[in-house]
CSV table of C-alpha atoms in Angstrom, one decimal:
chain,number,residue,atom,x,y,z
A,120,MET,CA,20.8,-71.0,51.2
A,121,LEU,CA,22.8,-72.0,48.8
A,122,TYR,CA,20.3,-71.5,46.4
A,123,ASP,CA,19.9,-68.1,48.0
A,124,LEU,CA,23.3,-67.0,47.1
A,125,SER,CA,23.3,-68.1,43.5
A,126,GLU,CA,20.3,-66.2,43.2
A,127,MET,CA,21.2,-63.2,45.1
A,128,PHE,CA,24.6,-63.4,42.6
A,129,ARG,CA,22.5,-63.3,39.9
A,130,GLU,CA,20.9,-60.3,41.0
A,131,ALA,CA,23.9,-58.7,41.4
A,132,LEU,CA,25.0,-60.3,37.6
A,133,SER,CA,22.1,-58.2,36.2
A,134,VAL,CA,22.3,-54.8,37.1
A,135,PRO,CA,24.5,-52.8,34.3
A,136,TYR,CA,28.3,-53.8,34.8
A,137,TYR,CA,29.4,-50.7,33.2
A,138,TYR,CA,28.6,-48.1,36.1
A,139,LEU,CA,31.7,-49.9,38.1
A,140,PRO,CA,34.5,-48.8,35.6
A,141,LEU,CA,32.8,-45.8,35.3
A,142,PHE,CA,32.8,-44.9,38.7
A,143,LEU,CA,36.7,-46.7,39.3
A,144,VAL,CA,38.3,-44.4,36.4
A,145,SER,CA,37.0,-41.1,37.5
A,146,VAL,CA,38.3,-42.1,40.6
A,147,GLY,CA,41.9,-43.0,39.2
A,148,ILE,CA,41.8,-39.8,37.8
A,149,TYR,CA,41.0,-38.3,40.7
A,150,GLY,CA,43.9,-39.9,42.1
A,151,ILE,CA,46.3,-38.7,39.7
A,152,VAL,CA,45.1,-35.4,39.2
A,153,SER,CA,44.6,-34.4,43.1
A,154,GLN,CA,47.4,-36.5,44.8
A,155,ARG,CA,51.2,-35.2,44.8
A,156,ASN,CA,53.4,-38.7,45.8
A,157,LEU,CA,54.3,-40.3,43.0
A,158,PHE,CA,53.2,-44.0,44.5
A,159,LYS,CA,49.6,-42.7,44.8
A,160,GLN,CA,50.1,-41.5,41.6
A,161,LEU,CA,51.1,-45.2,40.5
A,162,VAL,CA,48.7,-47.0,42.4
A,163,SER,CA,45.5,-44.5,41.1
A,164,LEU,CA,46.8,-45.6,37.6
A,165,GLY,CA,46.6,-49.3,38.5
A,166,LEU,CA,42.8,-48.7,39.6
A,167,ILE,CA,42.1,-47.2,35.3
A,168,ASP,CA,43.5,-50.1,34.6
A,169,THR,CA,41.3,-52.5,35.9
A,170,GLY,CA,38.7,-50.4,35.1
A,171,VAL,CA,39.2,-50.8,31.7
A,172,ASN,CA,39.5,-54.5,31.9
A,173,ILE,CA,36.6,-54.6,33.6
A,174,LEU,CA,34.7,-52.1,31.1
A,175,ILE,CA,36.0,-55.0,28.4
A,176,ILE,CA,34.9,-58.1,30.0
A,177,SER,CA,30.8,-57.0,30.5
A,178,LEU,CA,31.2,-55.6,27.2
A,179,GLY,CA,31.2,-59.3,26.0
A,180,TYR,CA,28.8,-60.7,28.6
A,181,ILE,CA,25.6,-62.3,28.0
A,182,GLN,CA,22.0,-62.1,30.3
A,183,GLY,CA,22.5,-66.2,31.2
A,184,MET,CA,25.2,-67.8,29.6
A,185,GLU,CA,27.6,-70.1,31.1
A,186,ALA,CA,31.4,-69.5,31.5
A,187,PRO,CA,33.0,-70.7,28.6
A,188,ILE,CA,34.9,-73.4,29.0
A,189,TYR,CA,33.1,-77.0,27.8
A,190,SER,CA,32.8,-79.0,30.8
A,191,ALA,CA,30.8,-81.7,33.1
A,192,VAL,CA,28.2,-78.4,33.5
A,193,THR,CA,27.7,-77.3,30.1
A,194,PRO,CA,28.4,-80.0,27.5
A,195,ILE,CA,27.0,-78.0,24.8
A,196,ALA,CA,28.4,-74.0,23.9
A,197,LYS,CA,25.5,-72.1,25.5
A,198,PHE,CA,28.8,-69.1,26.5
A,199,VAL,CA,29.1,-65.5,26.7
A,200,ASP,CA,31.9,-64.0,24.0
A,201,PRO,CA,35.0,-65.2,25.2
A,202,LEU,CA,37.2,-62.7,23.2
A,203,PRO,CA,37.0,-60.4,25.3
A,204,GLN,CA,38.3,-62.4,28.3
A,205,ALA,CA,41.5,-63.4,26.2
A,206,LEU,CA,42.2,-59.2,25.1
A,207,VAL,CA,42.0,-58.5,29.3
A,208,LEU,CA,44.3,-62.0,29.9
A,209,THR,CA,46.3,-59.9,28.1
A,210,ALA,CA,46.1,-56.5,29.4
A,211,ILE,CA,46.6,-57.8,33.4
A,212,VAL,CA,49.8,-59.1,32.0
A,213,ILE,CA,51.0,-56.0,31.0
A,214,GLY,CA,49.4,-54.0,33.5
A,215,VAL,CA,51.6,-56.5,36.1
A,216,GLY,CA,55.0,-55.1,34.0
A,217,VAL,CA,53.4,-51.6,34.1
A,218,LEU,CA,53.5,-51.2,37.6
A,219,GLY,CA,56.4,-53.4,38.3
A,220,LEU,CA,58.5,-51.6,35.9
A,221,GLY,CA,57.0,-48.1,37.6
A,222,ALA,CA,57.7,-49.1,41.1
A,223,THR,CA,60.9,-49.4,40.4
A,224,LEU,CA,61.8,-46.0,39.3
A,225,LEU,CA,60.1,-44.9,41.5
A,226,ILE,CA,63.2,-46.8,43.5
A,227,LYS,CA,65.2,-45.3,41.7
A,228,ILE,CA,63.8,-41.6,42.0
A,229,HIS,CA,63.7,-42.0,45.8
A,230,GLU,CA,66.9,-43.0,45.9
A,231,ARG,CA,68.5,-40.1,43.4
A,232,TYR,CA,66.1,-37.3,45.8
A,233,GLY,CA,65.0,-39.2,49.2
A,234,THR,CA,61.4,-38.0,48.8
A,235,LEU,CA,58.6,-38.9,46.6
A,236,GLU,CA,56.0,-36.2,47.2
A,237,LEU,CA,56.5,-34.3,44.3
A,238,ASP,CA,56.5,-30.6,45.8
A,239,GLU,CA,59.6,-31.6,48.0
A,240,LEU,CA,61.1,-33.2,44.9
A,241,LYS,CA,61.0,-29.9,43.0
A,242,PHE,CA,63.0,-28.2,46.0
A,243,SER,CA,65.6,-31.1,46.4
A,244,LYS,CA,66.2,-31.2,42.5
A,245,GLU,CA,67.1,-27.1,42.2
A,246,HIS,CA,68.8,-27.5,45.4
A,247,GLN,CA,70.9,-30.1,44.0
A,248,ARG,CA,71.5,-28.4,41.0
A,249,TRP,CA,72.3,-25.0,42.6
A,250,GLN,CA,74.8,-27.7,44.8
A,251,GLU,CA,76.4,-29.0,41.5
A,252,ILE,CA,77.3,-25.9,40.1
A,253,MET,CA,78.8,-24.2,43.3
A,254,ASP,CA,80.7,-27.7,43.2
A,255,ASP,CA,82.1,-26.5,39.9
A,256,GLU,CA,82.9,-23.2,40.6
A,257,GLY,CA,84.5,-24.9,43.4
A,258,ASP,CA,87.2,-26.7,40.6
A,259,VAL,CA,87.4,-23.8,39.1
A,260,GLY,CA,89.2,-21.5,41.3
A,261,VAL,CA,91.1,-24.7,42.8
B,57,MET,CA,42.2,-25.8,46.0
B,58,ARG,CA,44.5,-29.0,44.1
B,59,ARG,CA,41.0,-31.2,45.2
B,60,ILE,CA,38.4,-29.5,43.7
B,61,TRP,CA,40.7,-29.0,40.2
B,62,ALA,CA,41.0,-33.0,40.7
B,63,ILE,CA,36.8,-33.3,41.1
B,64,LEU,CA,36.1,-31.2,38.5
B,65,VAL,CA,38.6,-32.9,35.9
B,66,ALA,CA,37.3,-36.3,36.8
B,67,LEU,CA,33.3,-35.4,36.9
B,68,SER,CA,34.3,-33.8,33.2
B,69,VAL,CA,35.3,-37.0,32.6
B,70,LEU,CA,33.2,-39.0,34.3
B,71,MET,CA,29.9,-36.8,31.7
B,72,PHE,CA,31.9,-37.6,28.8
B,73,PHE,CA,31.9,-41.4,28.8
B,74,PHE,CA,28.1,-40.9,30.6
B,75,TYR,CA,26.6,-39.3,27.6
B,76,ARG,CA,29.0,-39.4,24.8
B,77,ILE,CA,30.2,-43.7,25.2
B,78,MET,CA,27.6,-45.0,27.2
B,79,PRO,CA,24.7,-44.8,24.3
B,80,THR,CA,27.1,-46.1,21.8
B,81,LEU,CA,27.6,-49.2,23.5
B,82,PRO,CA,25.1,-52.5,23.2
B,83,GLU,CA,23.1,-52.9,25.8
B,84,PHE,CA,24.4,-54.7,28.4
B,85,GLY,CA,24.2,-58.7,28.7
B,86,ASN,CA,22.3,-58.6,25.8
B,87,VAL,CA,24.8,-59.2,22.6
B,88,GLU,CA,23.9,-61.0,19.6
B,89,MET,CA,26.6,-63.9,19.2
B,90,PHE,CA,25.7,-65.2,16.2
B,91,ARG,CA,26.5,-61.7,14.4
B,92,LYS,CA,30.5,-62.1,16.1
B,93,SER,CA,33.5,-64.3,14.9
B,94,THR,CA,33.5,-65.4,18.5
B,95,PHE,CA,30.8,-67.6,17.5
B,96,ASP,CA,33.1,-69.7,14.7
B,97,ILE,CA,35.6,-69.7,17.4
B,98,ILE,CA,33.8,-71.4,20.1
B,99,HIS,CA,32.0,-73.8,17.6
B,100,LYS,CA,35.2,-74.6,16.7
B,101,SER,CA,34.8,-74.2,13.0
B,102,THR,CA,36.4,-71.3,11.8
B,103,LYS,CA,37.2,-72.8,7.6
B,104,GLY,CA,34.2,-75.3,7.9
B,105,PRO,CA,30.5,-74.8,8.2
B,106,TYR,CA,28.8,-74.5,11.9
B,107,ASP,CA,28.5,-77.8,14.2
B,108,ALA,CA,27.5,-78.6,17.4
B,109,ARG,CA,30.0,-79.4,20.0
B,110,GLU,CA,29.7,-81.7,23.1
B,111,PHE,CA,32.1,-82.1,25.4
B,112,LYS,CA,33.7,-85.8,25.9
B,113,LYS,CA,32.1,-86.3,22.7
B,114,SER,CA,33.1,-84.4,19.1
B,115,LYS,CA,36.9,-85.5,17.7
B,116,ASN,CA,39.4,-84.2,15.9
B,117,LEU,CA,38.1,-81.0,15.5
B,118,GLU,CA,40.2,-78.3,14.2
B,119,GLU,CA,41.4,-76.7,17.8
B,120,GLY,CA,40.6,-79.0,20.8
B,121,SER,CA,41.0,-77.3,24.0
B,122,ALA,CA,37.6,-77.6,26.2
B,123,ASN,CA,38.6,-73.8,27.2
B,124,VAL,CA,37.5,-71.5,25.4
B,125,VAL,CA,39.1,-68.6,26.3
B,126,THR,CA,42.8,-70.4,26.0
B,127,SER,CA,41.8,-71.7,22.7
B,128,ILE,CA,41.6,-67.6,21.7
B,129,VAL,CA,45.4,-66.8,23.7
B,130,VAL,CA,47.6,-70.2,22.7
B,131,ASN,CA,46.0,-71.1,19.1
B,132,TYR,CA,44.3,-68.7,16.8
B,133,ARG,CA,46.8,-65.2,18.7
B,134,SER,CA,49.4,-67.5,19.8
B,135,PHE,CA,51.0,-65.1,18.4
B,136,ASP,CA,50.4,-62.0,20.1
B,137,THR,CA,51.0,-64.2,23.0
B,138,LEU,CA,54.1,-64.6,22.5
B,139,GLY,CA,55.1,-61.1,21.6
B,140,GLU,CA,53.0,-60.2,25.7
B,141,VAL,CA,55.6,-62.7,26.8
B,142,THR,CA,58.3,-60.6,25.3
B,143,VAL,CA,56.7,-57.2,27.5
B,144,LEU,CA,56.6,-59.6,30.9
B,145,PHE,CA,59.8,-60.3,30.1
B,146,ILE,CA,61.3,-56.2,28.6
B,147,SER,CA,59.7,-55.0,31.5
B,148,ALA,CA,61.3,-57.5,34.6
B,149,PHE,CA,64.8,-57.3,32.8
B,150,GLY,CA,64.2,-53.2,32.9
B,151,ALA,CA,63.3,-53.6,36.6
B,152,GLY,CA,66.3,-56.0,37.4
B,153,LEU,CA,68.3,-53.4,35.4
B,154,MET,CA,67.5,-49.8,37.0
B,155,LEU,CA,67.7,-52.3,40.6
B,156,GLY,CA,71.2,-53.3,39.6
B,157,SER,CA,72.4,-49.7,39.4
B,158,LEU,CA,71.2,-48.5,42.5
B,159,ARG,CA,74.0,-47.4,44.6
B,160,SER,CA,73.4,-48.0,47.9
B,161,ASN,CA,72.1,-51.4,48.9
B,162,ARG,CA,68.8,-51.3,49.8
B,163,ARG,CA,68.8,-55.5,51.3
B,164,ILE,CA,65.6,-55.5,53.4
B,165,THR,CA,66.5,-57.3,56.8
B,166,PHE,CA,63.9,-58.5,59.5
B,167,ASP,CA,63.3,-61.2,62.2
B,168,GLU,CA,62.8,-64.8,61.5
B,169,HIS,CA,60.0,-66.4,62.9
B,170,ASN,CA,60.3,-70.2,63.6
B,171,VAL,CA,56.1,-70.0,62.6
B,172,LEU,CA,56.2,-68.7,59.7
B,173,ILE,CA,59.6,-71.2,58.8
B,174,THR,CA,58.4,-74.0,59.6
B,175,ALA,CA,54.5,-73.5,58.0
B,176,SER,CA,56.7,-72.6,54.9
B,177,GLY,CA,58.1,-76.3,54.4
B,178,VAL,CA,54.9,-77.5,54.6
B,179,ALA,CA,52.6,-75.3,52.1
B,180,LEU,CA,55.7,-74.6,49.6
B,181,PRO,CA,55.2,-78.4,48.2
B,182,LEU,CA,50.9,-77.7,48.4
B,183,ILE,CA,52.1,-74.2,46.7
B,184,PHE,CA,54.1,-75.5,44.0
B,185,LEU,CA,51.4,-78.7,43.1
B,186,LEU,CA,48.6,-76.3,43.0
B,187,GLY,CA,50.7,-73.6,40.1
B,188,SER,CA,51.8,-76.8,38.3
B,189,TYR,CA,48.0,-77.8,38.0
B,190,VAL,CA,46.8,-75.2,37.1
B,191,PHE,CA,49.3,-75.1,34.2
B,192,ILE,CA,48.9,-78.4,33.4
B,193,HIS,CA,45.0,-78.0,33.0
B,194,GLY,CA,44.9,-75.0,31.4
B,195,HIS,CA,42.9,-76.6,29.1
B,196,LEU,CA,40.5,-78.4,30.4
B,197,SER,CA,39.6,-75.6,34.0
B,198,PRO,CA,39.8,-72.0,33.9
B,199,GLY,CA,43.2,-70.6,34.9
B,200,GLY,CA,46.3,-71.7,32.6
B,201,GLY,CA,50.1,-70.7,31.7
B,202,PHE,CA,49.7,-66.7,33.6
B,203,PRO,CA,48.0,-67.5,36.4
B,204,GLY,CA,50.3,-70.8,37.4
B,205,GLY,CA,53.4,-68.8,37.1
B,206,THR,CA,52.5,-66.8,39.2
B,207,ILE,CA,51.1,-69.5,41.5
B,208,LEU,CA,54.9,-70.6,41.6
B,209,ALA,CA,56.0,-66.8,41.7
B,210,LEU,CA,53.9,-65.9,45.0
B,211,GLY,CA,55.8,-69.9,46.7
B,212,ILE,CA,58.8,-68.1,46.2
B,213,LEU,CA,57.7,-65.3,47.9
B,214,LEU,CA,56.6,-67.2,50.6
B,215,LEU,CA,60.3,-68.5,50.8
B,216,ALA,CA,62.3,-64.8,50.5
B,217,LEU,CA,59.6,-63.5,53.6
B,218,ALA,CA,60.6,-66.6,55.9
B,219,ARG,CA,63.8,-66.8,55.5
B,220,ASN,CA,66.5,-64.1,55.7
B,221,ASP,CA,69.3,-65.4,53.8
B,222,PHE,CA,67.2,-66.8,51.0
B,223,GLN,CA,68.5,-66.2,47.7
B,224,VAL,CA,67.2,-66.6,44.0
B,225,ALA,CA,69.4,-68.3,41.9
B,226,GLY,CA,68.8,-69.7,38.7
B,227,THR,CA,65.9,-67.9,37.4
B,228,LYS,CA,67.6,-66.5,34.3
B,229,TYR,CA,68.2,-70.1,32.9
B,230,VAL,CA,64.8,-71.5,33.5
B,231,GLU,CA,63.3,-67.9,32.0
B,232,GLN,CA,65.8,-68.1,28.1
B,233,ILE,CA,65.0,-72.3,28.5
B,234,SER,CA,61.0,-71.4,28.4
B,235,GLY,CA,61.6,-68.6,26.3
B,236,ALA,CA,63.4,-70.5,23.6
B,237,GLY,CA,61.1,-73.1,24.1
B,238,TYR,CA,58.1,-71.4,22.8
B,239,VAL,CA,59.8,-70.3,19.3
B,240,VAL,CA,61.1,-73.7,18.7
B,241,VAL,CA,57.7,-75.1,19.2
B,242,GLY,CA,56.9,-72.2,16.8
B,243,LEU,CA,59.1,-73.3,14.6
B,244,ALA,CA,58.2,-76.8,14.1
B,245,GLY,CA,54.7,-75.8,13.8
B,246,LEU,CA,55.6,-73.6,10.3
B,247,ALA,CA,57.9,-76.9,9.1
B,248,ILE,CA,55.0,-79.7,9.8
B,249,SER,CA,52.0,-77.5,9.2
B,250,GLY,CA,53.8,-74.8,7.1
B,251,ALA,CA,52.7,-71.9,9.8
B,252,PHE,CA,54.5,-70.3,12.4
B,253,LEU,CA,52.9,-71.6,16.0
B,254,ALA,CA,50.4,-74.0,14.3
B,255,ASN,CA,49.0,-76.5,16.0
B,256,PHE,CA,50.7,-79.9,14.4
B,257,LEU,CA,49.8,-82.6,17.4
B,258,PRO,CA,46.4,-84.6,16.6
B,259,THR,CA,44.1,-82.8,18.9
B,260,GLY,CA,42.0,-85.8,20.1
B,261,THR,CA,39.0,-85.6,22.3
B,262,LEU,CA,37.2,-82.6,23.7
B,263,GLY,CA,38.0,-82.4,27.2
B,264,GLU,CA,40.6,-85.4,27.9
B,265,LEU,CA,43.4,-84.2,29.5
B,266,PHE,CA,45.6,-85.5,26.7
B,267,SER,CA,44.2,-83.6,23.8
B,268,ALA,CA,44.6,-79.9,22.2
B,269,GLY,CA,48.0,-80.6,20.7
B,270,VAL,CA,50.7,-78.5,21.5
B,271,VAL,CA,48.1,-75.9,23.9
B,272,PRO,CA,49.2,-77.7,27.1
B,273,PHE,CA,53.0,-77.7,26.1
B,274,VAL,CA,52.9,-74.3,25.1
B,275,TYR,CA,51.1,-73.4,28.4
B,276,ALA,CA,54.0,-75.1,30.5
B,277,LEU,CA,56.1,-73.4,28.8
B,278,ILE,CA,54.8,-69.7,29.3
B,279,GLY,CA,54.1,-71.0,33.3
B,280,PHE,CA,57.6,-71.8,33.8
B,281,LYS,CA,58.2,-68.7,31.9
B,282,VAL,CA,56.2,-66.3,33.6
B,283,GLY,CA,57.0,-67.7,37.3
B,284,ALA,CA,60.8,-67.6,36.6
B,285,GLU,CA,60.1,-64.0,35.8
B,286,LEU,CA,58.0,-63.1,38.3
B,287,ALA,CA,60.7,-65.0,40.9
B,288,GLY,CA,63.2,-63.0,38.9
B,289,LEU,CA,61.3,-59.5,39.4
B,290,ILE,CA,60.6,-60.1,43.5
B,291,SER,CA,64.5,-61.1,44.3
B,292,ASP,CA,65.3,-58.4,42.6
B,293,LEU,CA,63.1,-56.0,45.0
B,294,ARG,CA,64.4,-57.4,47.7
B,295,GLU,CA,67.8,-57.8,47.1
B,296,GLY,CA,68.1,-53.6,45.5
B,297,GLY,CA,71.0,-54.3,44.2
B,298,ALA,CA,73.5,-55.3,46.3
C-alpha cells in the first residue's frame, strides 16, 4: 500500500509542473480583472504569488533526486537545486507581508467608506465630496 | 461583459507565457547541476576544489548545516535574510500603525466555549514545543526560523480565539531584542572573521545538533522575531486599534 502511494507520488511528479503555475497565474489575472470586490482582488494577487513560487521551485527540480538535506536516508549529495527553494522562502515571507498590509488597507477603506465593492466605493466617494462642499458652503454662510 | 474581457485578458497572458516563455525554460526535471554554482554550495566547497561530503562523517567544512537550503538562507545569503526580516518588520509595523489610527473601536467579541478554553491549555505547550523544535533543528531538518516562528504565532492565535479577554503584550521587546541580536551576530562576524555575518564559530560534524557555527543561533533569533511580529499582527488585527 505504502509502496503504491510512493509510486503514485513519483508518477505525479513526472508531469511537467510548468502547467500548474501558468493556470494559477491566469486564474489570478482573471480574478483581478473580473471581480469588483477589493478583497477578492487581494486573494487573486495571492494566487498569482503562489503560482510564481511554484514556477520558481519547479525550475530547480531534477528527476529522481531528493530534497536537499544531508540525512540518514540521503547521506551523500543527490539533491535537487536548493537555490530556487531558498529564494522562494524569501518570496513567501514577502507575500505574507504584502497580504497583511493589504488586509489592513482594506480595513481602513471599509472604515472610511463602509464598503469594499468598487462600484459602491465610487458612488460613496462622490457622495462624500459633495457633502464636504455643502459643509464648506454652510460654514461660509455662518 | 466584464467577465468576457477578463477571460480574454487571462487567455492572452496564458498564450504569451505558453508560446514565448515556455520554449525558453529548461526541460522539466532535467537540469544539469554540474554547470550551476549551487553544485559548489551543495558540496560546501565554494572556495576550494570539489570534494564529496557525507552525513555524520565530514568535519570542519566551510559551512556545516545538513540542510542545504538553510546554509544558503542563513550563511551564504545571510545579508539577504536580514533584509527580508526587515521587510517583514516594516509591513507588521505599517499594519499596526494603520490599525492604530482607526477612529472606531472594531474589537471582535464572541461567546467563549469551555471545550476550546480547556483544550487550548493542553495544546499550547505542545504547539510552543513544536515551534521551538522546528527552529532549533532548522539546520538539520525541514523547517527553520520562519516556519517555527509562524507556529509560535499560531499558538498565540489559538489563545486569542479561545479567550475573549486575551491580550498580547510585550511582542515589541522580543522583536527588538532578537532583531538587534541578529545585527550583533553580524558585527561579531565582522570583528572576528573580517566580514559582516561571517560564520566565526567552529562548524563541527555535518548533521549533529551542535554544528554549523552561528546558524542555529541566528535561526533561533529569526524564529523569535518572526513569531513576535506575527503575534503582534494578529493582536493588532483583533484589537482593531482600540
